Every structure is written in structure tokens, then in C-alpha cells.
mmCIF file of N, CA and C in Angstrom:
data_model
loop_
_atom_site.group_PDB
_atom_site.id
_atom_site.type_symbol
_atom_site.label_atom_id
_atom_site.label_comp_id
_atom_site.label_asym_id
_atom_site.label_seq_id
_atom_site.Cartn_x
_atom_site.Cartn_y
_atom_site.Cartn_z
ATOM 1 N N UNK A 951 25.377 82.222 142.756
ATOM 2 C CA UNK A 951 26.114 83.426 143.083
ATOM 3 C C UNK A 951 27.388 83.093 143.852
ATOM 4 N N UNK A 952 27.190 82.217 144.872
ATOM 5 C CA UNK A 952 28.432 81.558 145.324
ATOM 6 C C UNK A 952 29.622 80.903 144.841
ATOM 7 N N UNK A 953 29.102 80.517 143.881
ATOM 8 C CA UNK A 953 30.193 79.732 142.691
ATOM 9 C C UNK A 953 31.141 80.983 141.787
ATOM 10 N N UNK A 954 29.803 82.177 141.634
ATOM 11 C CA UNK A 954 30.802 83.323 140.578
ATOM 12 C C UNK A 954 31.485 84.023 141.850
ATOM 13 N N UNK A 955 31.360 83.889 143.212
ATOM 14 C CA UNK A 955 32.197 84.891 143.881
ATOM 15 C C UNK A 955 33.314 83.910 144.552
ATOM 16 N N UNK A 956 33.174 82.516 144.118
ATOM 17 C CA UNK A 956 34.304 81.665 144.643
ATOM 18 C C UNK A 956 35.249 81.982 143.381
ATOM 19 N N UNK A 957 34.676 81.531 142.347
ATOM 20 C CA UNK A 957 35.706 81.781 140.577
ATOM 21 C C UNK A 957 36.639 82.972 140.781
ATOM 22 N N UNK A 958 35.696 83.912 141.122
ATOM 23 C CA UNK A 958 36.395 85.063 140.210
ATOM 24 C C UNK A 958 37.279 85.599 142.070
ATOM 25 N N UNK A 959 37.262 84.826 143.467
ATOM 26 C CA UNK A 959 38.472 84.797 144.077
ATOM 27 C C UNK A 959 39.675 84.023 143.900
ATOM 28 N N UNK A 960 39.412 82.694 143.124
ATOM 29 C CA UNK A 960 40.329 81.477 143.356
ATOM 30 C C UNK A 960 40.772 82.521 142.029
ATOM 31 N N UNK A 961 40.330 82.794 140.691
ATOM 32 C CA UNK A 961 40.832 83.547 139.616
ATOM 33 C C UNK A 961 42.009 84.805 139.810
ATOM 34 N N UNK A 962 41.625 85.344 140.656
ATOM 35 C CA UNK A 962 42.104 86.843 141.374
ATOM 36 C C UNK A 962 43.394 86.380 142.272
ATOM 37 N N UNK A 963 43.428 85.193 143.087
ATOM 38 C CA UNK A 963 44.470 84.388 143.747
ATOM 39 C C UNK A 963 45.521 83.820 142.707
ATOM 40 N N UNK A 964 44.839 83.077 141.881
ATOM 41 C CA UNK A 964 45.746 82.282 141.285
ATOM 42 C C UNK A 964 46.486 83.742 140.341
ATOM 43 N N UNK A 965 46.079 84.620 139.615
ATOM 44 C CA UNK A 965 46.815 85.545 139.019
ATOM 45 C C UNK A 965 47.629 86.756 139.415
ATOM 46 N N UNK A 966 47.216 87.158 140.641
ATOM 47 C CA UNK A 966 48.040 87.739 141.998
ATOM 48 C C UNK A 966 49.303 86.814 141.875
ATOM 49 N N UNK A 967 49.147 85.713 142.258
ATOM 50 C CA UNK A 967 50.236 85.094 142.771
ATOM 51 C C UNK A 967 51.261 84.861 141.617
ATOM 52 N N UNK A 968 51.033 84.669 140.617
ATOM 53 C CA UNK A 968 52.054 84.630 139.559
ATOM 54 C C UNK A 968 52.826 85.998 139.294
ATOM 55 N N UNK A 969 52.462 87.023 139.660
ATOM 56 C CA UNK A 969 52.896 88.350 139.455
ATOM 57 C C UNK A 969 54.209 89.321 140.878
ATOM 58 N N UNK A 970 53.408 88.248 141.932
ATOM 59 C CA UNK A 970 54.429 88.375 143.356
ATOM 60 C C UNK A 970 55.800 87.703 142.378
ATOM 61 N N UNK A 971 56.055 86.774 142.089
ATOM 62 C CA UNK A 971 57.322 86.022 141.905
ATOM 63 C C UNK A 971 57.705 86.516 140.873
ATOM 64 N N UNK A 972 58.164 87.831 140.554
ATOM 65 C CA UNK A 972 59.195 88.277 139.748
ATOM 66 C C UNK A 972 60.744 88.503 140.046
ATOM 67 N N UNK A 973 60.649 88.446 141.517
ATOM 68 C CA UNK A 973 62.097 88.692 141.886
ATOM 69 C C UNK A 973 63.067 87.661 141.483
ATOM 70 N N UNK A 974 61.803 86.301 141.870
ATOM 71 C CA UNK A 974 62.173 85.046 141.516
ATOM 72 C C UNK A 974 62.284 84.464 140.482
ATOM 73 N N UNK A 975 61.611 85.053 139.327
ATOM 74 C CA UNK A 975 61.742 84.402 137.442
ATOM 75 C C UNK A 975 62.829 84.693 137.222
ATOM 76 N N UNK A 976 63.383 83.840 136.360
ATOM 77 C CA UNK A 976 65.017 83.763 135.858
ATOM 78 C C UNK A 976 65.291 84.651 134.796
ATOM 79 N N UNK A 977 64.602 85.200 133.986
ATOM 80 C CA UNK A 977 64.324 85.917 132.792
ATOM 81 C C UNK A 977 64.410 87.221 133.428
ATOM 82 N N UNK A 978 64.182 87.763 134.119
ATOM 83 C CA UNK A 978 63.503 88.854 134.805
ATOM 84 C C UNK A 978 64.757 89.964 134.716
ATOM 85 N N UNK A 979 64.639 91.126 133.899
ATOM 86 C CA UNK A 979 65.218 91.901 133.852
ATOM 87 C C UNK A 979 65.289 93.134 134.594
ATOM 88 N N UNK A 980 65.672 93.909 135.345
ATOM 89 C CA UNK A 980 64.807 95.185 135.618
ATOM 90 C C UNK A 980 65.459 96.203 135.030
ATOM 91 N N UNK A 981 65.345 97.649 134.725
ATOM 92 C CA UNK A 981 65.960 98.820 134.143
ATOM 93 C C UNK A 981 67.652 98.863 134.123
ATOM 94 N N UNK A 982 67.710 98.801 135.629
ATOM 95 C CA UNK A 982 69.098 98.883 135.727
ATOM 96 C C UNK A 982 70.419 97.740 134.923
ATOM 97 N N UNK A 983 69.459 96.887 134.875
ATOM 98 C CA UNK A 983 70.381 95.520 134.213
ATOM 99 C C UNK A 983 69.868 96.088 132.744
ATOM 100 N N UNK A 984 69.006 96.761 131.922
ATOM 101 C CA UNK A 984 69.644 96.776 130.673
ATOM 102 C C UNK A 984 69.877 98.261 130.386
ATOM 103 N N UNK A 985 69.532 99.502 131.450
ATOM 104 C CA UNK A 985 70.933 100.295 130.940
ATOM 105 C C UNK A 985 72.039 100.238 131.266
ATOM 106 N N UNK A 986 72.660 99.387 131.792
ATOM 107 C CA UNK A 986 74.003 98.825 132.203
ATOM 108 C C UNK A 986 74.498 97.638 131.165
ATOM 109 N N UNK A 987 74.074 96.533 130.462
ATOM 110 C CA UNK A 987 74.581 96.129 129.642
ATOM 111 C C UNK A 987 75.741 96.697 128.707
ATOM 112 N N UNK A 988 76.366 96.054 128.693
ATOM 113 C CA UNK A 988 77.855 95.830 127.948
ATOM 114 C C UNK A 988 78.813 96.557 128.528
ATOM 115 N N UNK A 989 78.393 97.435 129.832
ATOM 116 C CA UNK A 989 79.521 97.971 130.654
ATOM 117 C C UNK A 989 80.771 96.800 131.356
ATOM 118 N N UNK A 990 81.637 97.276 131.824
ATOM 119 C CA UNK A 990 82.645 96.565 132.638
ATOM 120 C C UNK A 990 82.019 97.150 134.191
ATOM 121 N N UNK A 991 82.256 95.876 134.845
ATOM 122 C CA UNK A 991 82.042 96.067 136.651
ATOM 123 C C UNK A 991 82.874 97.059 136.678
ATOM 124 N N UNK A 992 83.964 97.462 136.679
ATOM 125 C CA UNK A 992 84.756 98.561 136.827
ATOM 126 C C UNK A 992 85.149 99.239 135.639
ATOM 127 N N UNK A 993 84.998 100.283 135.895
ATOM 128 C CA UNK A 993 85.402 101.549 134.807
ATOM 129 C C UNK A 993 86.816 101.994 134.801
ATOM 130 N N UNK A 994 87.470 101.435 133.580
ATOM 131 C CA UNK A 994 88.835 101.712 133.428
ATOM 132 C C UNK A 994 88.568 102.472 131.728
ATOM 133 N N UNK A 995 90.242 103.095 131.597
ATOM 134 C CA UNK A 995 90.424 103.713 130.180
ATOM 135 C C UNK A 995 90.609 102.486 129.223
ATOM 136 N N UNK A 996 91.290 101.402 130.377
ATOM 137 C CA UNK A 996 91.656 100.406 129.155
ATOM 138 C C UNK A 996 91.062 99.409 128.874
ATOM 139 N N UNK A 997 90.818 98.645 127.584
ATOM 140 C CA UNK A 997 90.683 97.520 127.220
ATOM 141 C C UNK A 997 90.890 96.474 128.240
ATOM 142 N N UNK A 998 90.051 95.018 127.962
ATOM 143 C CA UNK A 998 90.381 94.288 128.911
ATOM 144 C C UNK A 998 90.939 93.884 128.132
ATOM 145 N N UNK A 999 91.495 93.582 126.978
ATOM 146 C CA UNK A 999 92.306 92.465 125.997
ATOM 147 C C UNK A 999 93.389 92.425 126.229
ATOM 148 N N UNK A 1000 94.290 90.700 126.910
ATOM 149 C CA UNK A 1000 95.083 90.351 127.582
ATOM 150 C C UNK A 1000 96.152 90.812 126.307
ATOM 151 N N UNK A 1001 95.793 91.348 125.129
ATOM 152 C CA UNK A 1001 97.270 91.024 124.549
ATOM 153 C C UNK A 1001 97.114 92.332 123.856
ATOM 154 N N UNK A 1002 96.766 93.368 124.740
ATOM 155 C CA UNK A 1002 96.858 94.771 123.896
ATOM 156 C C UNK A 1002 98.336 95.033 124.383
ATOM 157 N N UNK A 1003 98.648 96.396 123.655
ATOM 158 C CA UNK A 1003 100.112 96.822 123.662
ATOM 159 C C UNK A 1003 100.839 96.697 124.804
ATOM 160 N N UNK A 1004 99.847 97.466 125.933
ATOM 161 C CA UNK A 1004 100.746 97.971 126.871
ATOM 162 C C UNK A 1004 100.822 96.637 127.841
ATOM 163 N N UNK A 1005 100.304 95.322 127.575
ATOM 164 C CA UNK A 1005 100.524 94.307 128.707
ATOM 165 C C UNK A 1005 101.842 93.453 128.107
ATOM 166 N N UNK A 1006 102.254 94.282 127.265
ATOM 167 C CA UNK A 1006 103.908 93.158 126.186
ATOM 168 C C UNK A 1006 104.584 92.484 127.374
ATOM 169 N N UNK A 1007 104.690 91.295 127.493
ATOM 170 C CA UNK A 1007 105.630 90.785 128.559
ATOM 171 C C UNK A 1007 106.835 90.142 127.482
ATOM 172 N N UNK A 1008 107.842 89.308 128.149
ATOM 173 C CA UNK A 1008 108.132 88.353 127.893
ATOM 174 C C UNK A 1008 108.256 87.272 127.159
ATOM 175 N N UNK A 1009 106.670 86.949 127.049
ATOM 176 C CA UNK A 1009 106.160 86.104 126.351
ATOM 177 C C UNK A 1009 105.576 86.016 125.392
ATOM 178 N N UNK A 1010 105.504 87.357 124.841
ATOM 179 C CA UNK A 1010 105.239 87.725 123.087
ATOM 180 C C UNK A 1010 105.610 89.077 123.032
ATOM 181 N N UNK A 1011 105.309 89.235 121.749
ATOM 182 C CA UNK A 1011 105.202 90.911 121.349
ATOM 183 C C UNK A 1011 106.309 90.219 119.924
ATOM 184 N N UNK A 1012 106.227 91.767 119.003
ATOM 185 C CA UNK A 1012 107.196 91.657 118.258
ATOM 186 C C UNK A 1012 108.452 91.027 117.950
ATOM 187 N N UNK A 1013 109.235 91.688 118.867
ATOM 188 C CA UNK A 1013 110.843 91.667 119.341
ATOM 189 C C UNK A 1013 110.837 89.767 119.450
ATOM 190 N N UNK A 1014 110.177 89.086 120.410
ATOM 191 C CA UNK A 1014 110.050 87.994 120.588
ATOM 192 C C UNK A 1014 109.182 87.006 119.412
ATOM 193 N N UNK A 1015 108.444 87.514 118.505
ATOM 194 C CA UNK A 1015 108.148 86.903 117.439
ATOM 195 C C UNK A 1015 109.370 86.876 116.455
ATOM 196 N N UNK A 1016 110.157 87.882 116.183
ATOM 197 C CA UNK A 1016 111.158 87.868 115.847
ATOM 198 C C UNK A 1016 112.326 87.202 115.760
ATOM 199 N N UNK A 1017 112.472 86.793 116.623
ATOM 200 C CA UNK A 1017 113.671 86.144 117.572
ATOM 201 C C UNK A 1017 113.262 84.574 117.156
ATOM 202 N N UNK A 1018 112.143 83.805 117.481
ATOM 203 C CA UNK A 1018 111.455 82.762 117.433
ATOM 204 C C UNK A 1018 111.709 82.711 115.928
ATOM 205 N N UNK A 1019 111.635 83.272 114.982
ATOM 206 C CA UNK A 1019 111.661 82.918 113.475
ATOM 207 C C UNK A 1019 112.781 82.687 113.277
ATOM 208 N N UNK A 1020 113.743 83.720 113.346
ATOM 209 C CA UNK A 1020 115.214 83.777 113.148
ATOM 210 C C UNK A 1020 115.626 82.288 113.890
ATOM 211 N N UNK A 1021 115.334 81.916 115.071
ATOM 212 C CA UNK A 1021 115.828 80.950 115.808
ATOM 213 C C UNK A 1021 115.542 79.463 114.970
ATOM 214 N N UNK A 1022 113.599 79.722 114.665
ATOM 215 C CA UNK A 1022 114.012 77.948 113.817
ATOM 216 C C UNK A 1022 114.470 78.445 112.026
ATOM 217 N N UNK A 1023 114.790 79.212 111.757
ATOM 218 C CA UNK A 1023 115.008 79.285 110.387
ATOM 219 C C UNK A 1023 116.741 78.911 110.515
ATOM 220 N N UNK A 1024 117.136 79.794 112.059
ATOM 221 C CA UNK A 1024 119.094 79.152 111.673
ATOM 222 C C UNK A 1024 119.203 77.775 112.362
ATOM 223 N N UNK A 1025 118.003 77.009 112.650
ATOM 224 C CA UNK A 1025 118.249 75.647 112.935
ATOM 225 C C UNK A 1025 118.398 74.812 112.199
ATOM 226 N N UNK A 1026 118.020 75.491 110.671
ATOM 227 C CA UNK A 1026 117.913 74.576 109.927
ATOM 228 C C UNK A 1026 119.765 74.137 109.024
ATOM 229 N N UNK A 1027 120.999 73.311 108.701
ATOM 230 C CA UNK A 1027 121.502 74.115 108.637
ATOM 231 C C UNK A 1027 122.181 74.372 106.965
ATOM 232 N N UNK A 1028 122.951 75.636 107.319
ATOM 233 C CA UNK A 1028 123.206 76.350 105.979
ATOM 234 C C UNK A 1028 122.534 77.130 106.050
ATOM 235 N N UNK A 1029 121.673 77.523 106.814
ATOM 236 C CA UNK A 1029 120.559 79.154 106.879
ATOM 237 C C UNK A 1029 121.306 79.943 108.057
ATOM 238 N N UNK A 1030 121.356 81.449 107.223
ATOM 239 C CA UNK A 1030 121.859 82.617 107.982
ATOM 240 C C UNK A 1030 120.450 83.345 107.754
ATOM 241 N N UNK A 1031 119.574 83.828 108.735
ATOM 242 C CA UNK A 1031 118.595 84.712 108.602
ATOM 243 C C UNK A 1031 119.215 86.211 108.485
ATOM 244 N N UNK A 1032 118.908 87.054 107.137
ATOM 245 C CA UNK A 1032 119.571 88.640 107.299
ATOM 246 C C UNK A 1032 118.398 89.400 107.357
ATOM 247 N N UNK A 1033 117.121 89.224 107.283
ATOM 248 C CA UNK A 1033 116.015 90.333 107.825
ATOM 249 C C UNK A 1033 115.097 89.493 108.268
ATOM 250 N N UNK A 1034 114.635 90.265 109.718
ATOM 251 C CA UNK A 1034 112.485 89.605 109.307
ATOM 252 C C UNK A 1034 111.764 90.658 109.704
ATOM 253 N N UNK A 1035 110.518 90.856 108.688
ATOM 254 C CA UNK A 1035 110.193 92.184 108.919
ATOM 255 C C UNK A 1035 108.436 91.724 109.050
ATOM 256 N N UNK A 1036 107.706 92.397 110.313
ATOM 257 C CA UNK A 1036 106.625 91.339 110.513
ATOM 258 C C UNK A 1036 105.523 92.903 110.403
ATOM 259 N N UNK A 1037 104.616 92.969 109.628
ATOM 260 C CA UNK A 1037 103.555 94.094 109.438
ATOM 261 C C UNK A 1037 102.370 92.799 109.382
ATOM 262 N N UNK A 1038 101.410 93.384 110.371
ATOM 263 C CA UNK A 1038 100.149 93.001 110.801
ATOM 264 C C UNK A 1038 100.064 91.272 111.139
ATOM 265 N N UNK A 1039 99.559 90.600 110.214
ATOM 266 C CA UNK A 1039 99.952 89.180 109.968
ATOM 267 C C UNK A 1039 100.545 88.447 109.211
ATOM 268 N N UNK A 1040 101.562 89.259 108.468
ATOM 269 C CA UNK A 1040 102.526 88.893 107.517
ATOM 270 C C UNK A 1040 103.781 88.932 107.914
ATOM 271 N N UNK A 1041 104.546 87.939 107.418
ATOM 272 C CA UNK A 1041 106.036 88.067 107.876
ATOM 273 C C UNK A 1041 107.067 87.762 106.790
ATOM 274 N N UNK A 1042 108.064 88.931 106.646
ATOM 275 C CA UNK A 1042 108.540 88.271 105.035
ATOM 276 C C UNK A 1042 110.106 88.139 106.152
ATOM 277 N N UNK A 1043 110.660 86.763 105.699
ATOM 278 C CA UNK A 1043 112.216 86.994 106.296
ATOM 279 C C UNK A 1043 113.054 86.294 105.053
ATOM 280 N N UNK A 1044 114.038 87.287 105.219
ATOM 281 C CA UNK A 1044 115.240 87.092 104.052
ATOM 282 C C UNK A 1044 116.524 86.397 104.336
ATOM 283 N N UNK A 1045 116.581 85.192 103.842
ATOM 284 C CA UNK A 1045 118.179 84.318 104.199
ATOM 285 C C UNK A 1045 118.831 83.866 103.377
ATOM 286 N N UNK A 1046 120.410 83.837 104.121
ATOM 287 C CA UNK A 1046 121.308 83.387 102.950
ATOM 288 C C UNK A 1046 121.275 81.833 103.108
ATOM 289 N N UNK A 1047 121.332 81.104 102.156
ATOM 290 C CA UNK A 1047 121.609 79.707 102.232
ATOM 291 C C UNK A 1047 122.788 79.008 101.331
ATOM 292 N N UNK A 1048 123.538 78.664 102.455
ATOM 293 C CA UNK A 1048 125.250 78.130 101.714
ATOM 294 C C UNK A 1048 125.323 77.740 100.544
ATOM 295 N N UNK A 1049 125.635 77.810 99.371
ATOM 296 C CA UNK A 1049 125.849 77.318 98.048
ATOM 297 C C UNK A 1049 124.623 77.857 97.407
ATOM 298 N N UNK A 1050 124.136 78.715 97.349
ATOM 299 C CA UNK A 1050 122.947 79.361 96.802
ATOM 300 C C UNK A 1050 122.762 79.529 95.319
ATOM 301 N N UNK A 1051 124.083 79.841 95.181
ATOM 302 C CA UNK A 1051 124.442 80.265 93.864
ATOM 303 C C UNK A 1051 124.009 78.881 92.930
ATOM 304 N N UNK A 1052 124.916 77.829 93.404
ATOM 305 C CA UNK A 1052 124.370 76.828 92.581
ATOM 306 C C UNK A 1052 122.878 76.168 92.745
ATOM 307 N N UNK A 1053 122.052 76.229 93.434
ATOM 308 C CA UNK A 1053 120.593 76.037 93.017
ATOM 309 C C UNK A 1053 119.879 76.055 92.014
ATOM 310 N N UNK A 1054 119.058 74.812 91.824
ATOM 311 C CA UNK A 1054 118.200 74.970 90.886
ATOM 312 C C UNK A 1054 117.157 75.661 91.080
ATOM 313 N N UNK A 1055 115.869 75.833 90.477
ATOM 314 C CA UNK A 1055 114.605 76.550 90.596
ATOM 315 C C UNK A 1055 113.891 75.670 91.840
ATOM 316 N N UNK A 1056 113.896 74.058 91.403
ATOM 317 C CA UNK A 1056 113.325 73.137 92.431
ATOM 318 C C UNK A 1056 114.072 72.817 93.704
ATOM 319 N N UNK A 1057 115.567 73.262 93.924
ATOM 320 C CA UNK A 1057 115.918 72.733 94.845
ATOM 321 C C UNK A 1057 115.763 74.457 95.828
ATOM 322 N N UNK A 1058 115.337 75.699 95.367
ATOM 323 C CA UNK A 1058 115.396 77.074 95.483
ATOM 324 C C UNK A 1058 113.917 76.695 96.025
ATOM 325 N N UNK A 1059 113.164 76.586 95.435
ATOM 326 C CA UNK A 1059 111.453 76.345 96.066
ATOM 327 C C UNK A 1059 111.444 75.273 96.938
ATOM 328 N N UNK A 1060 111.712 74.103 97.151
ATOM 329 C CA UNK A 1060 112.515 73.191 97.879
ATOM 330 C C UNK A 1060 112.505 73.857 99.602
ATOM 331 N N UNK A 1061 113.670 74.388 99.279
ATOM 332 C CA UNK A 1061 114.638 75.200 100.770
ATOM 333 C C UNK A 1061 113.884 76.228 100.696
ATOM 334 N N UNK A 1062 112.587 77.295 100.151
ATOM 335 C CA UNK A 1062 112.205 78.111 100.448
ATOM 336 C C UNK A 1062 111.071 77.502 101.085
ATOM 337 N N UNK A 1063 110.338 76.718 101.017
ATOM 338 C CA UNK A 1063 109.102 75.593 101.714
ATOM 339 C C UNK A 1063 109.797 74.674 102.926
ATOM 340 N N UNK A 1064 110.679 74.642 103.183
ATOM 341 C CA UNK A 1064 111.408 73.975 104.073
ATOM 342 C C UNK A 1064 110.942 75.307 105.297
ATOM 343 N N UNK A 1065 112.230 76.174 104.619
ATOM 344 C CA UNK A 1065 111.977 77.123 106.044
ATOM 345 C C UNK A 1065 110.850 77.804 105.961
ATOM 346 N N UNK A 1066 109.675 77.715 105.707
ATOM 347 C CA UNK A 1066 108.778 78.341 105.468
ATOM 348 C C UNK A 1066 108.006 77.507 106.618
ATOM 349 N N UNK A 1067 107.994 76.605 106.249
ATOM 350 C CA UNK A 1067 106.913 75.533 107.393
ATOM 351 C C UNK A 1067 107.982 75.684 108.973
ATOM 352 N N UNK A 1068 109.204 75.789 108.674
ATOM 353 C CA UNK A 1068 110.356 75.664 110.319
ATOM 354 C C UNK A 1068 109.541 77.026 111.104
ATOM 355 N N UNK A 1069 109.464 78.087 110.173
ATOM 356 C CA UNK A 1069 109.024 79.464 111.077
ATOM 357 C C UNK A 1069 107.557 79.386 111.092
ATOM 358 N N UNK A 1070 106.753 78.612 110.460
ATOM 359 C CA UNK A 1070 105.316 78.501 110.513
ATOM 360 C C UNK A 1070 105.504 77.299 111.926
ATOM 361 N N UNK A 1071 105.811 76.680 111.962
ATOM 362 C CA UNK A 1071 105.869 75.656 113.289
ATOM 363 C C UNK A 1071 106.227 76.404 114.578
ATOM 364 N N UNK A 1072 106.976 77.714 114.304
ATOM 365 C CA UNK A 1072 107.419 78.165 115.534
ATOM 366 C C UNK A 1072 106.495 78.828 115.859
ATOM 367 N N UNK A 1073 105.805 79.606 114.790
ATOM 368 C CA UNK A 1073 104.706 80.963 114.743
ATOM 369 C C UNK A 1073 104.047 80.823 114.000
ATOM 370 N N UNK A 1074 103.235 80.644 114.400
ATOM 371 C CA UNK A 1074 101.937 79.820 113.101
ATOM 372 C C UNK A 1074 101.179 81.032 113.039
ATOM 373 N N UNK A 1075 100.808 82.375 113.798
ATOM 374 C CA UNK A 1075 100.284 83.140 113.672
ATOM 375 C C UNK A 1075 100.517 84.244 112.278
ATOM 376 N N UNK A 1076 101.086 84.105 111.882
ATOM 377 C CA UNK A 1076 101.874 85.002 110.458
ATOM 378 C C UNK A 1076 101.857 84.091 109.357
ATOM 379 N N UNK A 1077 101.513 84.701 108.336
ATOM 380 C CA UNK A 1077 101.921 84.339 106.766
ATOM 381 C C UNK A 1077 103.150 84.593 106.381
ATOM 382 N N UNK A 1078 103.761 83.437 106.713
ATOM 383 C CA UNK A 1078 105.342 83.443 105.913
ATOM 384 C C UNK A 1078 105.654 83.368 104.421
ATOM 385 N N UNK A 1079 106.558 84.621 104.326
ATOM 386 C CA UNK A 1079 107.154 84.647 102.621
ATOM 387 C C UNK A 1079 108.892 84.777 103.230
ATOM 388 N N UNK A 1080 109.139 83.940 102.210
ATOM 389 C CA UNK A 1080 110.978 83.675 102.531
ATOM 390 C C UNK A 1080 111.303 84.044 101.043
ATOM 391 N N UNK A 1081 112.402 84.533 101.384
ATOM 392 C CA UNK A 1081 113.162 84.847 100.222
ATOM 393 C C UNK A 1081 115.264 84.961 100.441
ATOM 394 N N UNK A 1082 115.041 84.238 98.991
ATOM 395 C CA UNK A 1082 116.703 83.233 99.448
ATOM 396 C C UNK A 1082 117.221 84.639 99.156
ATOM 397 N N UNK A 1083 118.824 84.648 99.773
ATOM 398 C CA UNK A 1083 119.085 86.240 98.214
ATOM 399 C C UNK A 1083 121.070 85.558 99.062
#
């Protein structure tokens, strides 16, 4: 009888005690941590995404993707850039290139892959289409 009322205390101890240390299990979720999941610590209207509209600095946006194309396309030389028009991730820009007229088909695909990779090196983010005119 001594043995079943030692068991079933050391039993009652040892399973007590695993049930105290929940504060302490690493897993350990309580209510509040999962109806709160996927909130922000602070409640704002806006997005945290560093590169939504309204944070445009300086250092990108349109106007300045713009500029960056035009810049290595007239580095190249004999290129006058006359449009670049950039919708979503596409960018088509239109240039004159000196003696145009006389071009062949290969030396026309040529200078259109030339500046194609100059504004892909500057802005690799866009699909460049060039077009000589």
C-alpha cells in the first residue's frame, strides 16, 4: 500500500510540475498573442513599405528613374534621347541616333542592344524597349 501511495505522489509531482512551467515553454502561446497576430505594434493608416508613394525622396521615384535612363542612353555618343515613358515595369525610350538614316538592319539592332543594356545597367528594374526613329 505504501508503494501505490508513494507512485501515484511521485506521479502527481512529477506531472504538476511540468504544467507550472508554461510561462517558461518557448512555444507557449496565450490568446492575446494569436488574436493579435499580423497586427503592427502601432496602428497607423499607412503601409510600412519603405517605397510606397508618399515616402518619394530624392533617391527614386519616377521623375528620377527617368532622368537615370536619359542620362546613360546620351552617354553613349550620337544618342539624343526624345521620350521615356515608364508604365509599371516597362520602359519604352525613343532616340535619335546621328546618321540613322544610313543604317543597316544589323547595325539598327546593333545600337538598339547597345543602349538597351546602357539603361538596363543604370536601371535594371524595367524592361527596356528602345526605339531608333
Amino acid at each position: 500500500m505504501k508503494r501505490w501511495i508513494l507512485f501515484t505522489v511521485l506521479a502527481l509531482m512529477f506531472l504538476s510540475a511540468c504544467g507550472f512551467q508554461g510561462e517558461k515553454y518557448q512555444g507557449m502561446t496565450n490568446r492575446d498573442d494569436v488574436e493579435n497576430m499580423g497586427y503592427n505594434n502601432e496602428v497607423t493608416r499607412e503601409t510600412e513599405n519603405p517605397r510606397t508613394i508618399n515616402k518619394v525622396g530624392d533617391t527614386w521615384g519616377l521623375k528620377q528613374d527617368r532622368e537615370m535612363m536619359k542620362e546613360a542612353a546620351q552617354e553613349m555618343p550620337g544618342v539624343e534621347v526624345k521620350r521615356v515613358i515608364l508604365e509599371s515595369n516597362q520602359a519604352w525610350v525613343t532616340v535619335h541616333v546621328d546618321g540613322e538614316e544610313d543604317l543597316s538592319k544589323e547595325e539598327r539592332a546593333d545600337w538598339t542592344s547597345q543602349i538597351q543594356e546602357a539603361i538596363y545597367q543604370a536601371v535594371p528594374r524595367y524592361d527596356i524597349h528602345v526605339k531608333i526613329k
